[in-house]
Amino acid sequence: MSLSEYRVGLGHDRHRLVVGRPLILGGVAIEFEFGLDGHSDADVLLHAVTDAILGAAGLGDIGEWFPNTDPQWHGADSKVFLQAAVRAVQERGWSVVNLDCTIHAERPKLSVHKRTIAESIAAMLEIAADRVNVKAKTGEKVGPIGRLEAIDADAVVLLGRSV
Ligand code: MG
């Protein structure tokens, strides 16, 4: 595929860690004593990726598309948000070239899950797994990440237009 036009997008999100909720990162359920609080399934990574995709195409942010005050998104699978964003950019002639992302979590240890998460997101983006890179960082025991109060995620997406 020959590409002559590119757009880059940035995404960031944070959700609070609480008891009694599942921990879902990039569509993958991860065993942990805490989970992420939120209106939807609170998949902090998919929210950051969705924002990066929308941002790259100049389409605003996830809060405009899927307001967390809208009852229809209560408990929603965040895959729905990401796939809607992918469809929206595809309809405008864009394809996802690659995704790089970072999960900021003191615990659980994510190194064993990074590959599974990358494969999960690649399937949602309809791209090869080697075009998705997932990194994990701790909070060095300081700040809201280090105190296990929250998990953050950052994402950068490149879109390309076919010619
Ligand atoms: Mg969010």
Coordinates of C-alpha atoms and ligand atoms in Angstrom, one line a residue:
M1 CA 0.0 0.0 0.0
S2 CA 1.3 3.4 -1.0
L3 CA 0.6 6.2 1.5
S4 CA 1.2 9.8 0.9
E5 CA -0.8 11.5 3.6
Y6 CA -0.4 10.9 7.4
R7 CA -2.1 12.1 10.6
V8 CA -0.9 11.5 14.1
G9 CA -3.1 11.3 17.1
L10 CA -2.5 11.3 20.9
G11 CA -4.7 9.8 23.6
H12 CA -4.5 9.8 27.4
D13 CA -6.8 8.4 30.0
R14 CA -7.0 7.7 33.8
H15 CA -9.4 5.5 35.8
R16 CA -9.4 5.0 39.5
L17 CA -8.6 1.6 41.0
V18 CA -11.4 0.3 43.3
V19 CA -12.4 -3.0 44.9
G20 CA -15.2 -5.0 43.3
R21 CA -14.6 -4.2 39.7
P22 CA -12.9 -6.2 37.0
L23 CA -9.6 -5.1 35.5
I24 CA -9.8 -4.9 31.7
L25 CA -6.9 -3.6 29.7
G26 CA -7.0 -3.5 25.9
G27 CA -10.0 -5.8 26.0
V28 CA -8.2 -8.4 28.1
A29 CA -9.5 -9.4 31.6
I30 CA -6.6 -9.5 34.0
E31 CA -6.7 -11.2 37.4
F32 CA -6.1 -8.6 40.1
E33 CA -7.5 -7.6 43.6
F34 CA -8.7 -4.2 42.2
G35 CA -10.4 -3.1 39.1
L36 CA -11.1 0.2 37.3
D37 CA -14.0 2.4 38.2
G38 CA -16.1 4.0 35.4
H39 CA -19.3 4.4 33.6
S40 CA -18.4 1.8 30.9
D41 CA -16.1 -1.2 31.5
A42 CA -13.5 1.4 32.3
D43 CA -10.9 0.0 29.9
V44 CA -8.4 2.9 30.3
L45 CA -6.2 1.7 27.5
L46 CA -9.0 1.3 24.9
H47 CA -10.2 4.8 25.8
A48 CA -6.7 6.3 25.2
V49 CA -6.5 4.4 21.9
T50 CA -10.0 5.6 20.9
D51 CA -9.0 9.2 21.6
A52 CA -5.8 8.9 19.6
I53 CA -7.7 7.6 16.6
L54 CA -10.4 10.3 16.8
G55 CA -7.7 12.9 17.4
A56 CA -5.7 11.9 14.4
A57 CA -8.7 12.3 12.1
G58 CA -9.7 15.6 13.7
L59 CA -12.9 14.0 15.1
G60 CA -12.9 15.4 18.7
D61 CA -12.7 13.0 21.7
I62 CA -14.4 10.0 23.2
G63 CA -16.4 12.1 25.6
E64 CA -18.2 13.8 22.7
W65 CA -18.9 10.5 20.9
F66 CA -19.9 8.5 24.0
P67 CA -20.9 10.7 26.9
N68 CA -20.4 9.1 30.3
T69 CA -23.8 10.6 31.2
D70 CA -25.6 8.5 28.6
P71 CA -27.3 5.4 30.1
Q72 CA -26.8 3.4 26.9
W73 CA -23.0 3.3 27.7
H74 CA -23.4 2.1 31.3
G75 CA -21.3 -1.0 31.6
A76 CA -20.4 -0.8 27.9
D77 CA -17.7 -3.0 26.4
S78 CA -15.1 -0.3 25.3
K79 CA -14.4 -2.3 22.2
V80 CA -17.6 -0.8 20.9
F81 CA -16.1 2.7 21.3
L82 CA -12.8 1.8 19.6
Q83 CA -14.5 0.0 16.7
A84 CA -16.9 2.9 16.1
A85 CA -13.8 5.2 16.0
V86 CA -12.1 2.9 13.5
R87 CA -15.2 2.9 11.3
A88 CA -15.5 6.7 11.5
V89 CA -11.9 7.2 10.3
Q90 CA -12.2 4.4 7.6
E91 CA -15.3 6.1 6.3
R92 CA -13.2 9.3 5.8
G93 CA -10.5 7.4 3.9
W94 CA -8.0 6.7 6.7
S95 CA -6.3 3.5 7.7
V96 CA -4.5 2.8 11.0
V97 CA -0.8 2.4 10.2
N98 CA 0.4 1.7 13.7
L99 CA -0.3 2.2 17.4
D100 CA 2.2 2.7 20.3
C101 CA 0.9 2.8 23.8
T102 CA 1.9 2.8 27.4
I103 CA 0.0 1.5 30.5
H104 CA 1.0 3.1 33.8
A105 CA 0.3 0.7 36.6
E106 CA 2.2 0.0 39.8
R107 CA 0.6 -3.4 39.9
P108 CA -0.3 -6.0 38.6
K109 CA 2.8 -6.9 36.7
L110 CA 1.8 -6.5 33.1
S111 CA 4.9 -7.8 31.2
V112 CA 3.3 -11.2 30.9
H113 CA 0.1 -9.7 29.4
K114 CA 1.6 -7.2 26.9
R115 CA 1.6 -9.5 24.0
T116 CA -2.0 -10.7 24.6
I117 CA -3.1 -7.1 24.9
A118 CA -1.3 -6.1 21.7
E119 CA -3.0 -9.0 19.8
S120 CA -6.4 -8.1 21.2
I121 CA -6.1 -4.4 20.1
A122 CA -4.7 -5.3 16.7
A123 CA -7.7 -7.5 16.1
M124 CA -10.0 -4.6 17.0
L125 CA -8.0 -2.3 14.7
E126 CA -8.0 -4.9 11.9
I127 CA -4.2 -4.6 11.5
A128 CA -1.3 -7.1 12.0
A129 CA -0.2 -7.5 15.6
D130 CA 3.3 -6.3 14.8
R131 CA 1.8 -2.8 14.1
V132 CA 0.7 -2.6 17.8
N133 CA 3.2 -2.0 20.5
V134 CA 2.2 -2.1 24.2
K135 CA 4.6 -0.9 26.9
A136 CA 4.1 -1.0 30.7
K137 CA 5.6 1.3 33.4
T138 CA 5.2 1.4 37.1
G139 CA 4.7 4.7 39.1
E140 CA 7.9 4.1 41.0
K141 CA 5.7 3.9 44.2
V142 CA 4.9 7.6 44.1
G143 CA 1.9 9.6 42.9
P144 CA -1.6 8.2 42.1
I145 CA -0.1 5.4 40.0
G146 CA 2.5 4.4 42.6
R147 CA -0.1 4.5 45.4
L148 CA -2.4 2.1 43.4
E149 CA -5.0 4.8 43.3
A150 CA -5.3 4.8 39.5
I151 CA -4.1 3.3 36.2
D152 CA -3.2 5.7 33.3
A153 CA -2.7 4.9 29.6
D154 CA -1.1 6.9 26.8
A155 CA -1.5 6.1 23.1
V156 CA -0.1 7.5 19.8
V157 CA -1.7 6.4 16.5
L158 CA -0.6 7.1 13.0
L159 CA -3.3 7.2 10.3
G160 CA -2.4 7.0 6.6
R161 CA -4.5 7.7 3.5
S162 CA -4.2 5.4 0.5
V163 CA -3.5 6.9 -2.8
Ligands
MG1 MG -12.0 6.6 30.2

